Amino acid sequence: MSIPEPPFGDFSALVRSRYRSRHRLAYVSAVVLVLVALVIRLYLPASFGQRPMLLLFLFPVIVSALLGGLWPGLLATFMSAIVSNFQLLPPYRSLAIAGLYDVVQWTLLIANGILISLLSEFLLRTRQRENAHWRQLLETRDQLRYTETLFQTTFEQAAIGICLLAPDGRWLKVNRQFCEIVGYSQEELLTSNFSEITYGEDFGDLSQMPTGEIDSFSGDKRFIRKNGSVVWIRLNASATRKPDGSLECYILIMEDIEQREQALLALHESETALKIAQRLAALGSWAWDLRTGELKWSEQIYSVFGRDPRLPPADYDEVARYFKPDSWLRVQAAVAQACSDGVPYECEAELQNDGELHRWVVARGEPVRDEQANIVALHGTVQDITPRKQAELALHDAQRVALEKQREARLAALNLMEDALAARKAVEAANASLRESEEFKRAILDSVSANIAVLNRDGVIVSVNRPWQQFAEDDALACGQSADICSIGTNYLQICRQASGPYRQGSQAVFNGLSAVLEGRLPRFRYEYACHSAQKQRWFAMVVTPLGFAEGGAVVSHANITERKLAEMALVESEERLRLAQSTANIGIWDWHIDNDKVQWTPELETMFGYAPGTFSGDYSAFSQRVHPDDLAELEHFRDSAVAAHRTFDFDFRVQAEPGRFRWLNCKGGASYDDMGRAQRVFGVCIDITERKNTENELKLWAQAFENAEFGLAIADAQSNLFLAVNPVFAKERGYAREELIGKPVMTVYPVDWVEQIKQQISILDSTCHGVFEAEHQRKDGSRFPVMIDVTIIKSGDGKSIRRVAYALDISERKAAEVALREQTEALQRFNRAMVGREMDMIALKQTINELSGQLGQERPYPLAFIEQAGTNPVGNVPG
């Protein structure tokens, strides 16, 4: 959700532009209006006579001074004085003034112009300061509203759970993500308690927070959802305190890690099952990175080779000492072919004698290619087949003994032809020995767990062991077929060729391989196949070897490899679950081998550092060059100190994934050590915490704006009507320390006669959510001063008022300026009224003097002909 920029606008530039326009207009008005006043005076009716009527020139002075202040007013005053003296005061067309009364009027005009100019300049400057102050207040109010909107949006839209917790365990505020984690609505949580949804066994640590014993808490804990299920969360809690040190509330940040915990548990169970399966099957797995030469062994590999598990895996050259030379040559040739041609291999090899015990293994390997189809690694298994090999050797020895005895019997019969009786006895003895040999071979074959059948060159079964016969009977019973389908006398080739159903493709492959061995085109054929029953899944490995007799034929052996297959499938599923868990939780795993300075990363970690998957070079420099330079030295010191002390580490640092853009990561890890206590590997995980860091920085910025504002700010609880926070300016203007106001009623700063009026105003604000009004505040010493208050109401999701945010502006200067302006206006009006009355008296006096002069036969000294012609008395019923 995007947040609009605060609507500051270019208000100050607009005001300055208007001021300059008015200032220029004031100078023009000073000239034009004076000329207009002169024209009006000159064209007034003749009844006004020669009176100058200097009162007309006060209007240009007033207008110019009000528009431009001092200098335009003085210009209008100067021009009025010059024009009136030159045009209206005798002697005319001269700057001299003949009459004393005219001098007085002219002087009063100049004095009034100067006084009006000074007063207008004072009012103009006062109004400019007030406009600038109001402009600052409006910008601050818009900024405050913007930050409040930004905080509310961040709080509600955060991808992690955020909530405020009261000291008594009540939920003060919760966001949408936290409600989704625990399954409750905001209304249900705000009426419940912290302990009601906390898992019982985890409440021991969490219960310390409301008592104020600790200021912060971090760990993995469990909450109880609304449906009764338990959810794992990553909890980070920090305490906020009042200025007096008392606990105000807790800020809880919670991240749902249920999927991660389930994935880790499933991964552990999968790995345990894999280890058990490998141990039961005497099967070990290995991986060899051809680029780095690094080898990885499973635990069972150590058991097969008899190597100390505390030692690292043997390198390629060291593995050779576990094999007999001829066996190692075969394994080495198969590995070389796999590395060059990419052909999987399987070969049997004999290990070095451990006393009198001979041991054999089956070594299998398969190449791994990269995106460019280059062979970069080999993965494979080693399986101990000593029991099976011993059975095969025993069978081979029995056959050799029987053949040797047959040869000796024949030679004896040829050499003792002369003694028929002796020859007959020798033959009988040989036959008896042969029967015993056959019984011995039968016993050996029946004791082998593999299913074995002997075929003639046409593919007909001529002999089977007991496991073969038993398996044929069980399989026929399960499928509803005849038990003789794979018994002696059956053509096994025909059965494979005529097979149908889901295993038809595999049967055809067996037919081709078996035919090739019988015809001498292949020295050996091996094939793995699935043969599932209705009750369980089964896999078998089929091996066909030629008999080596002149008559031809082959030995077919079926070994049950179900346990190995299940183990391999479990291993694949385990790796897939691990990759899914890492991708879902946005967690990258790393492993640093100190000896060869090689670093292994998962694709998630490569993405965090800005590398495309598979492009990380694997050396330490590729890691360090992406770490922020200011964080690298501290990171290495913190990590190395923890490793040296055999402790785990947990720290935050920045990486530059893209030019000019940094991401915050949280790193947790540890190290593994050798017998001497030296670190061999350092490993751990990295979690992307960029959003969390940005939120913390924004909260700090808002707190600084609140503390450093140049006007009074206060936050009050809407229910208790107590101050929750005030900034230094608010407290200082009222003569209090901040600690004295926090926790006190809001009415503390209002005079007693204002309390009822303020309560009514608050009830109106709770419905309108915002309001601006003027009132009076009372300082700590009892003095009062006027203020303008702007209040914004913050409501909860259910529409209930929870906070009141107000900024208060001291308007004492503005009020004083208004009173001064009102007094000056009244004084000016009184002066004007007084001046108008005196001019009328002077006109009446001049008229009386003119009449007396006429009666005496003298020339009238004052030209008042326009009054006489009009036949009116300007002063009403004044006696002549």
Tab-separated table of C-alpha atoms in Angstrom, residues 148 151-152 155-156 163-166 170-175 186-187 190-191 248-249 714-725 746 762 765-767 769-770 791-806:
chain	number	residue	atom	x	y	z
A	148	GLU	CA	0.605	9.015	11.770
A	151	PHE	CA	2.843	4.481	11.082
A	152	GLN	CA	-0.706	3.133	10.978
A	155	PHE	CA	1.623	-1.302	11.520
A	156	GLU	CA	-1.399	-2.792	9.777
A	163	CYS	CA	1.173	-5.634	18.841
A	164	LEU	CA	1.266	-3.415	21.915
A	165	LEU	CA	0.919	-5.116	25.303
A	166	ALA	CA	-0.072	-3.324	28.511
A	170	ARG	CA	-3.946	-6.638	28.117
A	171	TRP	CA	-3.631	-6.244	24.350
A	172	LEU	CA	-3.624	-2.533	23.497
A	173	LYS	CA	-3.254	-2.818	19.735
A	174	VAL	CA	-2.706	-5.712	17.310
A	175	ASN	CA	-2.213	-5.780	13.571
A	186	GLN	CA	-8.867	-7.823	16.646
A	187	GLU	CA	-11.993	-7.355	18.767
A	190	LEU	CA	-8.401	-6.529	22.596
A	191	THR	CA	-10.816	-7.980	25.155
A	248	GLU	CA	4.268	1.958	29.916
A	249	CYS	CA	3.795	-0.953	27.513
A	714	ALA	CA	0.797	16.192	23.637
A	715	ILE	CA	-0.732	12.703	23.472
A	716	ALA	CA	-3.505	11.723	25.895
A	717	ASP	CA	-5.432	8.518	26.560
A	718	ALA	CA	-9.005	8.913	25.293
A	719	GLN	CA	-10.484	6.716	28.029
A	720	SER	CA	-8.693	7.930	31.166
A	721	ASN	CA	-8.072	11.479	29.783
A	722	LEU	CA	-4.504	11.373	31.162
A	723	PHE	CA	-1.351	12.662	29.492
A	724	LEU	CA	0.658	9.795	27.944
A	725	ALA	CA	3.412	11.930	26.398
A	746	VAL	CA	-5.497	16.840	30.805
A	762	ILE	CA	-13.835	16.869	23.743
A	765	LEU	CA	-14.130	15.886	18.903
A	766	ASP	CA	-14.765	12.195	19.683
A	767	SER	CA	-17.466	12.186	17.019
A	769	CYS	CA	-12.255	12.989	14.950
A	770	HIS	CA	-10.633	16.406	14.399
A	791	VAL	CA	-6.733	17.940	18.117
A	792	THR	CA	-6.805	14.674	16.135
A	793	ILE	CA	-8.560	11.567	17.494
A	794	ILE	CA	-7.029	8.093	16.909
A	795	LYS	CA	-9.560	5.279	16.946
A	796	SER	CA	-9.299	1.509	17.137
A	797	GLY	CA	-10.621	-0.875	14.548
A	798	ASP	CA	-14.041	-0.992	16.272
A	799	GLY	CA	-14.398	2.802	16.129
A	800	LYS	CA	-13.511	3.396	19.786
A	801	SER	CA	-11.408	6.460	20.632
A	802	ILE	CA	-8.081	5.378	22.150
A	803	ARG	CA	-5.733	8.385	21.766
A	804	ARG	CA	-5.933	12.163	21.389
A	805	VAL	CA	-3.024	13.907	19.674
A	806	ALA	CA	-2.947	17.697	20.037
